[in-house]
Short mmCIF file of N, CA and C in Angstrom, two decimals:
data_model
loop_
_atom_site.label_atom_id
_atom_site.label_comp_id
_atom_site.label_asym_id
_atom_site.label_seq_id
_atom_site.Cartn_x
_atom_site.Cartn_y
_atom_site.Cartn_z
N UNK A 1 8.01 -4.30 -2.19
CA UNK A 1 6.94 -3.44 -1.76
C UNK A 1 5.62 -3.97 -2.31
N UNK A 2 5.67 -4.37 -3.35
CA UNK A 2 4.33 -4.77 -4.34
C UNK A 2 3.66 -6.08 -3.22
N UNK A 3 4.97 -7.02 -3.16
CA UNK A 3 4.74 -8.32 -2.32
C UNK A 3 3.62 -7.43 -0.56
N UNK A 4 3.91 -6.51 0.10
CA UNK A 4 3.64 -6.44 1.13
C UNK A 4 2.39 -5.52 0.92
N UNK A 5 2.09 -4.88 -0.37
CA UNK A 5 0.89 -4.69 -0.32
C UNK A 5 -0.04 -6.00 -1.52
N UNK A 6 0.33 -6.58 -2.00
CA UNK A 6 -0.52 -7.90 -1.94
C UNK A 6 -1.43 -8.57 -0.84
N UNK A 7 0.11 -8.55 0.21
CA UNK A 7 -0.26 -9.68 1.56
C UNK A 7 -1.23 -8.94 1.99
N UNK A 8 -1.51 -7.44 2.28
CA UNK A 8 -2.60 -6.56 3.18
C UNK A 8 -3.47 -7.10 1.95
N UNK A 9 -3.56 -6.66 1.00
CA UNK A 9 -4.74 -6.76 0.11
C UNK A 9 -5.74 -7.76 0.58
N UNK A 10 -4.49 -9.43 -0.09
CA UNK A 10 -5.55 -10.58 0.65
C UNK A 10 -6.18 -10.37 2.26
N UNK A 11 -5.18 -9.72 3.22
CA UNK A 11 -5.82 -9.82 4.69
C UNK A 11 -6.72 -9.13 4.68
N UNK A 12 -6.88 -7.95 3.72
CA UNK A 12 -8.14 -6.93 4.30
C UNK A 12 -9.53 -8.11 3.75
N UNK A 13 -9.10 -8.21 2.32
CA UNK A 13 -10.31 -9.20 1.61
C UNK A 13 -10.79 -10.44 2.63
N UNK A 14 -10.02 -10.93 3.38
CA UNK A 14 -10.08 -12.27 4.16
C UNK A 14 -10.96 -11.31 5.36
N UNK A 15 -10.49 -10.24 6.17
CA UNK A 15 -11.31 -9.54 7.18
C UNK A 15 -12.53 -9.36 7.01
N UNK A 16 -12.83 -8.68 5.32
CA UNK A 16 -14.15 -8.43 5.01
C UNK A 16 -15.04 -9.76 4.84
N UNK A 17 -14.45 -10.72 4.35
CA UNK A 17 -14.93 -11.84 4.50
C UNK A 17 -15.49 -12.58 5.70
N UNK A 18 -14.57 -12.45 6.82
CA UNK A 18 -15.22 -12.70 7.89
C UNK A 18 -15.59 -11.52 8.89
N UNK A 19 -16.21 -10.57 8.41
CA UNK A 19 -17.07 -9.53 8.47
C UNK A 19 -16.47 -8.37 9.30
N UNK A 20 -15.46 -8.28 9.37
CA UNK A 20 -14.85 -6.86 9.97
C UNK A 20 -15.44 -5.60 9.42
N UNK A 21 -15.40 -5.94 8.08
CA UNK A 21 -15.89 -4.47 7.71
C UNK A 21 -17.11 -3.91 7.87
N UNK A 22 -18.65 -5.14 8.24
CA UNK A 22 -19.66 -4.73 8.93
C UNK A 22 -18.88 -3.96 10.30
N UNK A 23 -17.99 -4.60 10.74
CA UNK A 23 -17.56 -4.32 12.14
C UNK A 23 -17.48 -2.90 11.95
N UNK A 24 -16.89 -1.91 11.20
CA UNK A 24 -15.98 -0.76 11.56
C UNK A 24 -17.48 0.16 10.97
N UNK A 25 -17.97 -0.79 10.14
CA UNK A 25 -19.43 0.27 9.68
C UNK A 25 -20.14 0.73 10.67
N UNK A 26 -20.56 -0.94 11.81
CA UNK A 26 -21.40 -0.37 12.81
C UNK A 26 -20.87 0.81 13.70
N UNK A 27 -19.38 0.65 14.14
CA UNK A 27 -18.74 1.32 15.31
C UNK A 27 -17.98 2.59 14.60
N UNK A 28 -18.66 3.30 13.83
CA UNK A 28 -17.57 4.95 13.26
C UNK A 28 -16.66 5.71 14.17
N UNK A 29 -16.68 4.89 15.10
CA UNK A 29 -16.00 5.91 16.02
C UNK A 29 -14.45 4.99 15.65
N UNK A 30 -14.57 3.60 16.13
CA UNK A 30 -13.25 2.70 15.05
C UNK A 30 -13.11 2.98 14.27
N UNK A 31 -13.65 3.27 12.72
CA UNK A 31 -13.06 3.28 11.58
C UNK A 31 -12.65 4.72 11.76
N UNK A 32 -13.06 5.60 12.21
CA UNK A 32 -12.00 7.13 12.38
C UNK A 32 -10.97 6.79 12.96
N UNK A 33 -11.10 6.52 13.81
CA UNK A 33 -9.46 6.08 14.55
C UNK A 33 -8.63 5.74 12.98
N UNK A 34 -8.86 4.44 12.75
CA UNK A 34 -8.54 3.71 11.72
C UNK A 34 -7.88 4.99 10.62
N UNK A 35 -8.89 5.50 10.24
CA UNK A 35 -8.48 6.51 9.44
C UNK A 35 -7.42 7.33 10.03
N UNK A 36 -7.83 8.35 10.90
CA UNK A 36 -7.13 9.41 11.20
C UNK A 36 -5.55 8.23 11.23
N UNK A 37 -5.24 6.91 11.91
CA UNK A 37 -3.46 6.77 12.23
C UNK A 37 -3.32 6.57 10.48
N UNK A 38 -3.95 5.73 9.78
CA UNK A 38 -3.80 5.67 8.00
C UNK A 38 -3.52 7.24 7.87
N UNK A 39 -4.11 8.08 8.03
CA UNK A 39 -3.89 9.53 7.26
C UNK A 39 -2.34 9.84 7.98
N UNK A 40 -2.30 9.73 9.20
CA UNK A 40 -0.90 10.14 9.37
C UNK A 40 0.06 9.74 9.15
N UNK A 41 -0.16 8.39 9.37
CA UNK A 41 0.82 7.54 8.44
C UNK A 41 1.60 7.74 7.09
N UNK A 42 0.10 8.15 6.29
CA UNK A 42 1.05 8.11 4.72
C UNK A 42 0.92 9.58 4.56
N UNK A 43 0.73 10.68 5.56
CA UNK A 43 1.65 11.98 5.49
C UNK A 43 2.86 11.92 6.19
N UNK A 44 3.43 10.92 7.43
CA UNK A 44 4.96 10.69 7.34
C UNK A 44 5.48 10.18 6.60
N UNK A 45 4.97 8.93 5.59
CA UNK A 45 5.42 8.42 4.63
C UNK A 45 6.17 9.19 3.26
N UNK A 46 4.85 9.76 2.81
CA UNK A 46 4.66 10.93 1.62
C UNK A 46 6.03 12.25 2.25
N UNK A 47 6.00 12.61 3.29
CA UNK A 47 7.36 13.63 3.83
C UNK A 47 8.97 12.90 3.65
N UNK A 48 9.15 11.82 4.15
CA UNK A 48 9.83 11.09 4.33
C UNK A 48 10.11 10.62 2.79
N UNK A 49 9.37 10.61 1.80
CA UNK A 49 9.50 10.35 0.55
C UNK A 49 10.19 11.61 0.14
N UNK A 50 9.34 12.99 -0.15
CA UNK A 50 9.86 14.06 -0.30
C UNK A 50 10.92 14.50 0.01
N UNK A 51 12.00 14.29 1.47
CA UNK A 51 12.82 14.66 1.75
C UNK A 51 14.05 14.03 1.53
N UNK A 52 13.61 12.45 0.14
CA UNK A 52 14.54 11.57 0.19
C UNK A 52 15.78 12.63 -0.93
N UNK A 53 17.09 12.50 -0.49
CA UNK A 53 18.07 13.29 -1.00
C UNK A 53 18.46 12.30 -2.56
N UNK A 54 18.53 13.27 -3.77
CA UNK A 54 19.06 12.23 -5.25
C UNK A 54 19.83 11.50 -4.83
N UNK A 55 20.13 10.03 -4.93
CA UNK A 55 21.04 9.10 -5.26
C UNK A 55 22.53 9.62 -5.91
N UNK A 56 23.61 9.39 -5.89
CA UNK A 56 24.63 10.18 -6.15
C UNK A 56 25.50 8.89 -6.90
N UNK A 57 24.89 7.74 -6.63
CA UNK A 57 25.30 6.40 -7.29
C UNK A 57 25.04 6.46 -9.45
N UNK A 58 25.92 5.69 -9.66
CA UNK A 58 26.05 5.65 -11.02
C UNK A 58 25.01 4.93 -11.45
N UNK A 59 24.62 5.41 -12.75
CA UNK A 59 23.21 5.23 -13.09
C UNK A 59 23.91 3.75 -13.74
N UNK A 60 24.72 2.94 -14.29
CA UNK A 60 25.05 1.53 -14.40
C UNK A 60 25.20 0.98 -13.33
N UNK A 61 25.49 1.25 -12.31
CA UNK A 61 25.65 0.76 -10.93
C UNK A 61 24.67 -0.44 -10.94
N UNK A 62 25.50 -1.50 -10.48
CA UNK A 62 24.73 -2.94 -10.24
C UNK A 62 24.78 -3.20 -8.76
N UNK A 63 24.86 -2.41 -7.65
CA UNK A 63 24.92 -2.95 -6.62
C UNK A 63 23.98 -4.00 -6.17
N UNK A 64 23.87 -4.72 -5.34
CA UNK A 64 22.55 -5.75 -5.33
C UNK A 64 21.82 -5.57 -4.34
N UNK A 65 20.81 -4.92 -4.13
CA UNK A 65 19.31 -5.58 -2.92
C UNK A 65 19.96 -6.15 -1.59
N UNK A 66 19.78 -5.88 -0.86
CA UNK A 66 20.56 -6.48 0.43
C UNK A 66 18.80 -6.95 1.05
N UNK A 67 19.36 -8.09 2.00
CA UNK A 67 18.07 -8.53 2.44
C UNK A 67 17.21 -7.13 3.17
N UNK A 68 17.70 -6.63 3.75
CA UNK A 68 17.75 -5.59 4.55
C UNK A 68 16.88 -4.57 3.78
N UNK A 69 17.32 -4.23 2.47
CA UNK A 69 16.44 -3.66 2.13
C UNK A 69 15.28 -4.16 1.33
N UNK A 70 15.47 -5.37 1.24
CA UNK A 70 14.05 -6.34 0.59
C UNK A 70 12.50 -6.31 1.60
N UNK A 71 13.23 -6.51 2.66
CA UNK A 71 12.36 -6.63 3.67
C UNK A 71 11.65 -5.32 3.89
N UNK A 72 12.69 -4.45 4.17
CA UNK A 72 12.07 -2.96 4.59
C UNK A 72 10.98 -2.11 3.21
N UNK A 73 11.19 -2.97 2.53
CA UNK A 73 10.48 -2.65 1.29
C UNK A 73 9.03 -3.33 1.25
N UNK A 74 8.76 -4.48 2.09
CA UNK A 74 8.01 -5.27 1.98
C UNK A 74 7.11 -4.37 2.96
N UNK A 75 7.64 -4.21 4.20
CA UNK A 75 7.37 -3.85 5.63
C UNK A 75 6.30 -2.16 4.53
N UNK A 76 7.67 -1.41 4.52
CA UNK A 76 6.60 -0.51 4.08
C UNK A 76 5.25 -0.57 2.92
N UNK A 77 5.27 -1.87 2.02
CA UNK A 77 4.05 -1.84 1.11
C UNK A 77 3.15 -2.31 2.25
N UNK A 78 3.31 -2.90 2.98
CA UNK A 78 2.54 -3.88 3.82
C UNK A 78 1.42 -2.24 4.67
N UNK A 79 2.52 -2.12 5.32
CA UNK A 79 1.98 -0.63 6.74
C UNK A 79 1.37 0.32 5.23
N UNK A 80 1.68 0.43 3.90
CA UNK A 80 0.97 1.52 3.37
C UNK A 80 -0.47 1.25 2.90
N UNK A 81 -0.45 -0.38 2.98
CA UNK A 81 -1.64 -0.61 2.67
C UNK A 81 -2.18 -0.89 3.78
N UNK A 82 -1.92 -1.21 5.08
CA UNK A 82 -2.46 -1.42 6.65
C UNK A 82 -3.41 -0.09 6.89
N UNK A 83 -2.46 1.09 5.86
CA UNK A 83 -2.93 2.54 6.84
C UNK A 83 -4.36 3.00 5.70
N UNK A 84 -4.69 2.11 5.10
CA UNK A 84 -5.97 2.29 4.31
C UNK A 84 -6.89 1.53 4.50
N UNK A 85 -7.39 1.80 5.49
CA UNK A 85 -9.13 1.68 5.75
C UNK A 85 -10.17 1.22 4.99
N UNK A 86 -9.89 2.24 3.98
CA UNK A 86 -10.84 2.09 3.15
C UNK A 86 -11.00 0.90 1.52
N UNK A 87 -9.98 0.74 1.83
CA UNK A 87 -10.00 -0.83 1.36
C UNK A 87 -10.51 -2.08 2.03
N UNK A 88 -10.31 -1.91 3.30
CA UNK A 88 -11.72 -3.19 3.99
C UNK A 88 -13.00 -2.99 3.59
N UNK A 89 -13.49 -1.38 3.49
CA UNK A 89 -14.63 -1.54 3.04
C UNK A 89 -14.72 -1.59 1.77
N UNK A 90 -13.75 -1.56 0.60
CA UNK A 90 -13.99 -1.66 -0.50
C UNK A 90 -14.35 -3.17 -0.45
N UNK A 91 -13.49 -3.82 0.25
CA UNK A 91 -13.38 -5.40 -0.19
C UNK A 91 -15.19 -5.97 0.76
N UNK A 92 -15.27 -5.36 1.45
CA UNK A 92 -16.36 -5.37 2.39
C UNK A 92 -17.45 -5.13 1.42
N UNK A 93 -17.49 -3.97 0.79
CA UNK A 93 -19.18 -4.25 -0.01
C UNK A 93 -18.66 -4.74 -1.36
N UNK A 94 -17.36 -5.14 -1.94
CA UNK A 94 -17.27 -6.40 -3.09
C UNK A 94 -18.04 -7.77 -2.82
N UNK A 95 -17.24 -7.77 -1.46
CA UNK A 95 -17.77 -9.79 -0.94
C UNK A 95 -18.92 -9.46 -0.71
N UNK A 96 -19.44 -8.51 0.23
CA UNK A 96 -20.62 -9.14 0.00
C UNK A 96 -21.85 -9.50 -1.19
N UNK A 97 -21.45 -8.67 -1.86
CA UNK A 97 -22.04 -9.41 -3.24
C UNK A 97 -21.81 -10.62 -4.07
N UNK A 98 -20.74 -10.76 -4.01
CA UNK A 98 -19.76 -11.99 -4.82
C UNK A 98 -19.84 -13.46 -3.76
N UNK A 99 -19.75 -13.35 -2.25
CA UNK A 99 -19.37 -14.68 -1.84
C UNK A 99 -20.73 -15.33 -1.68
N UNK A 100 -20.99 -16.32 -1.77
CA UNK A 100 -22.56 -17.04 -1.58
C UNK A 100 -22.18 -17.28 -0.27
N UNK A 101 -23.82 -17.14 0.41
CA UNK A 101 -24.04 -17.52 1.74
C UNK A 101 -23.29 -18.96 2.52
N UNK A 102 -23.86 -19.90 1.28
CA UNK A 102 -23.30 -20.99 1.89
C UNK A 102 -21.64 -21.54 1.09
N UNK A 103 -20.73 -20.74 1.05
CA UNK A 103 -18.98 -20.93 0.78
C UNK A 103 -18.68 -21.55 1.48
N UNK A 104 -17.90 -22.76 0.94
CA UNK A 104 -17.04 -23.07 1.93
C UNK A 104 -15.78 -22.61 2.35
N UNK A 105 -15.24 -22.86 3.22
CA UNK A 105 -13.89 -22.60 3.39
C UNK A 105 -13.13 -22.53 2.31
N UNK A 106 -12.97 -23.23 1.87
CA UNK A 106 -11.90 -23.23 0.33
C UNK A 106 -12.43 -22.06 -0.48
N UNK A 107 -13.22 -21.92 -0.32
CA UNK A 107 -14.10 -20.96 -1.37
C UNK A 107 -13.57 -19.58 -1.21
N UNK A 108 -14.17 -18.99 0.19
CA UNK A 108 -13.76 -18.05 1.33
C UNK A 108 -11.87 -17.95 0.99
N UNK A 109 -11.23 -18.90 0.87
CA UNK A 109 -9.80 -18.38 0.85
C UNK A 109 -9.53 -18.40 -0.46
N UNK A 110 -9.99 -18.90 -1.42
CA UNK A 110 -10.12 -18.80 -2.90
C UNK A 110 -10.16 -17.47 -3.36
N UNK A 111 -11.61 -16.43 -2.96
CA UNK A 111 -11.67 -15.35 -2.48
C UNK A 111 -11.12 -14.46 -2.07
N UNK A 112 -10.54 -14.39 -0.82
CA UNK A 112 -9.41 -13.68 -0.59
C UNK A 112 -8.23 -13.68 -1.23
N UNK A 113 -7.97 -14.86 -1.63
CA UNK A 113 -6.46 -14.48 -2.13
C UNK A 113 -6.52 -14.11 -3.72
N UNK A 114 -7.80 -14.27 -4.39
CA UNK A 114 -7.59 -13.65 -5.78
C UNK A 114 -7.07 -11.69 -5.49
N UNK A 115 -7.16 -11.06 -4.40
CA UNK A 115 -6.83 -9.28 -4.88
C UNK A 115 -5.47 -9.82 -4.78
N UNK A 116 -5.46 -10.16 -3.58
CA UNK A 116 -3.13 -10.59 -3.16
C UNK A 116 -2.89 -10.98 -4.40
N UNK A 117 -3.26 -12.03 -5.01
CA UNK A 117 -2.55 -12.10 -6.72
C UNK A 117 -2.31 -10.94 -7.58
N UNK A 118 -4.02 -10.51 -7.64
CA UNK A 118 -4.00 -9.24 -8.45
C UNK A 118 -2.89 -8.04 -8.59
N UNK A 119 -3.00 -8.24 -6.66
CA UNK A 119 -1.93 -7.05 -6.31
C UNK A 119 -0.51 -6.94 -6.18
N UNK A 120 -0.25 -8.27 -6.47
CA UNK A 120 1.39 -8.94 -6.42
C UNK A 120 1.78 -9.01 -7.93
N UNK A 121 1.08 -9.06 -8.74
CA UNK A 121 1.31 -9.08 -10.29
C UNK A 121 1.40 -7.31 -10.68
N UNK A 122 -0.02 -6.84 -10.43
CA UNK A 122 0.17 -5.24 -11.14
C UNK A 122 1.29 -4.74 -9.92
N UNK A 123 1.65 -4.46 -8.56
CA UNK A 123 2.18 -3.26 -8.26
C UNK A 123 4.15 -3.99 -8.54
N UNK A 124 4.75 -5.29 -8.42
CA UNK A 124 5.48 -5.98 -9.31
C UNK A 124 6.01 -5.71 -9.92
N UNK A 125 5.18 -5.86 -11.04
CA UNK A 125 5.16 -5.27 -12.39
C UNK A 125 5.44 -3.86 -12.52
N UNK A 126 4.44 -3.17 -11.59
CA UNK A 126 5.27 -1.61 -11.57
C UNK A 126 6.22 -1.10 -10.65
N UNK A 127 6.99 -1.88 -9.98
CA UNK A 127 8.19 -1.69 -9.21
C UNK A 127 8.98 -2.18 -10.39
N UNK A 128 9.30 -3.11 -11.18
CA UNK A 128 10.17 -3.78 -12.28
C UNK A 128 10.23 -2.46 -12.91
N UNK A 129 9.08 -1.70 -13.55
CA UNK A 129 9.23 -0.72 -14.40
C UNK A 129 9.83 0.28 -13.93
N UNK A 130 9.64 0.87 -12.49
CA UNK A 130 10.54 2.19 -12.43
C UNK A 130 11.84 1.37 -11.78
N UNK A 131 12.04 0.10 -11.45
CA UNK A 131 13.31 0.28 -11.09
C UNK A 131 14.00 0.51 -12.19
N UNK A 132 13.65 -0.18 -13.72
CA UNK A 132 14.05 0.10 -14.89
C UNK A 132 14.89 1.66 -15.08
N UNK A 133 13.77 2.14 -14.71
CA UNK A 133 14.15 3.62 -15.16
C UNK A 133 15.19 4.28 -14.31
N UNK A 134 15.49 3.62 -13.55
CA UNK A 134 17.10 4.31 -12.82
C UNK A 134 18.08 4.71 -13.88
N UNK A 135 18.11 4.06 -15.00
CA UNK A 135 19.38 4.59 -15.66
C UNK A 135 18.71 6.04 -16.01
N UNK A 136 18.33 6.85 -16.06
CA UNK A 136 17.99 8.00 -16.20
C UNK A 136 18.04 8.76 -14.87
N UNK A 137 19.05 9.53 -15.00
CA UNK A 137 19.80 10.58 -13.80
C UNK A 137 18.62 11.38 -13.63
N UNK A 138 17.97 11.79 -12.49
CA UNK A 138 16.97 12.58 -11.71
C UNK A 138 15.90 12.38 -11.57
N UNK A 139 15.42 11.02 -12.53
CA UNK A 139 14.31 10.55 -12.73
C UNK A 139 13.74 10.16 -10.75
N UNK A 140 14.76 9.38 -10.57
CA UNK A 140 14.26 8.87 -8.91
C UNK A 140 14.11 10.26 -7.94
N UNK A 141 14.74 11.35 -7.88
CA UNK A 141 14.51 12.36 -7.65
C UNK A 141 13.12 13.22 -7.57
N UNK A 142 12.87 13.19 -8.86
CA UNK A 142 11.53 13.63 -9.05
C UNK A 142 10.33 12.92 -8.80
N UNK A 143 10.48 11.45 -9.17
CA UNK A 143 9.22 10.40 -9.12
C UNK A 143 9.20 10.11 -7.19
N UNK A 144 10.40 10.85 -6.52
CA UNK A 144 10.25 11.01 -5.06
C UNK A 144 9.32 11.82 -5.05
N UNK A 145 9.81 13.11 -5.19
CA UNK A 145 9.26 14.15 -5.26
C UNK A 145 7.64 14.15 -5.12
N UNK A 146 6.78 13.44 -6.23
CA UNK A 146 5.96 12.92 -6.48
C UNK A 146 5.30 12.32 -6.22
N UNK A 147 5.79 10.94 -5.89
CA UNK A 147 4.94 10.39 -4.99
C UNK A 147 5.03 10.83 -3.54
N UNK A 148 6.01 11.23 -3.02
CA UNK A 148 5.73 12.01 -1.92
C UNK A 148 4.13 13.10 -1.59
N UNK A 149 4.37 14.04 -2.76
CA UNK A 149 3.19 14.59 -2.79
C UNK A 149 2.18 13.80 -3.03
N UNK A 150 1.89 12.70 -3.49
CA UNK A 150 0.84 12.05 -3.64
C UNK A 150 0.46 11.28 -2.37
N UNK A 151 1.48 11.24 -1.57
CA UNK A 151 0.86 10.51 -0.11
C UNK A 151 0.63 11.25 0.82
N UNK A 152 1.31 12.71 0.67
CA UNK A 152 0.89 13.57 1.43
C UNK A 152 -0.82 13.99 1.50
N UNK A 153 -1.38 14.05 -0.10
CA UNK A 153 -2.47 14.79 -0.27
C UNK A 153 -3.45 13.55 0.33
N UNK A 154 -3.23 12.31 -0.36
CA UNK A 154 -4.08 11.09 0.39
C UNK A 154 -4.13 11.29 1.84
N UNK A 155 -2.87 11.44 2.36
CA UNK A 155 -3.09 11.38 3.96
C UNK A 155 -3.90 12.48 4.62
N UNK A 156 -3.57 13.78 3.68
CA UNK A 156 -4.45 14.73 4.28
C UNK A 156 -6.38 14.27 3.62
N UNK A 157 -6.29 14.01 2.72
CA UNK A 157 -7.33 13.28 3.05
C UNK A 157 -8.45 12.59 3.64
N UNK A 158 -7.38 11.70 3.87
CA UNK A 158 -8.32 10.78 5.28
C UNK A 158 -8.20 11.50 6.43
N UNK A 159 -7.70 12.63 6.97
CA UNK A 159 -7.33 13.07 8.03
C UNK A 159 -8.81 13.93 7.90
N UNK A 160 -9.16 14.63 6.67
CA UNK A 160 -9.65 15.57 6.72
C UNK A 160 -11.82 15.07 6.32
N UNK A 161 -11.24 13.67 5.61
CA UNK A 161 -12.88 13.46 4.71
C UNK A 161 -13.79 12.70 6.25
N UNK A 162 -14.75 12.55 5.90
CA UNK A 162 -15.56 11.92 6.99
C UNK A 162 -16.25 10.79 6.42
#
């Protein structure tokens, strides 16, 4: 998951770079769109989290990662960071301060791909940590629970801010 919101990270940074995010500034009627499918998005997400049923598997249980679910893990960091908007324009008024007029190419992808690092190391790093915490019975339960509500309120959010 960490890996697929990296990859959005760098693409949004690379968009703002080659100026999308002026794009969605000039045209508000796009970046609502934008918003409103992001807001619904991570309120099916955030539900779909909430309604996930406890694990009934043994907390030593070593079963292994199937590609299947590597991927679908990727897929969803990827679409949770697709459905945020507002990270092009974050990355949108970063670069434009940071990239010099005259960058070259190398520079420009130098650029972009420093957040994808950023974001492949910290969220990683915090997938390693709660997978850790599986040996503790209800813990995945609740930290559903949880972040569920936490994507719910984001999504209502963007559904709702202007």
């Amino acid at each position: 998951m960490g890996l697929g919101v990296a990859l959005i990270s760098a693409t949004w940074a690379l968009a703002a770079l080659l100026g999308l995010g002026e794009l969605l500034r000039a045209h508000p009627v796009g970046m609502r769109a934008a918003q409103m499918i992001g807001g619904l998005y991570l309120v099916w997400l955030g539900v779909t989290l909430w309604r996930a049923r406890p694990s009934h598997e043994s907390a030593t249980s070593t079963h292994p990662v199937t590609r299947t679910g590597l991927w679908r893990a990727f897929r969803d960091g990827a679409l949770t960071n697709l459905s945020n908007p507002k990270s092009l324009l974050f990355y949108g008024a970063l670069f434009s301060t940071l990239a010099p007029a005259n960058a070259s190419n190398q520079d420009l992808a130098l650029l972009a791909a420093t957040p994808g690092v950023i974001a492949a190391l910290w969220y990683c790093s915090l997938a390693l940590s709660v997978s850790a915490m599986r040996r503790w019975r209800g813990a995945s339960y609740w930290g559903s629970r949880v972040g569920g509500g936490v994507l719910v309120a984001f999504g209502v959010a963007f559904l709702t801010i202007r």
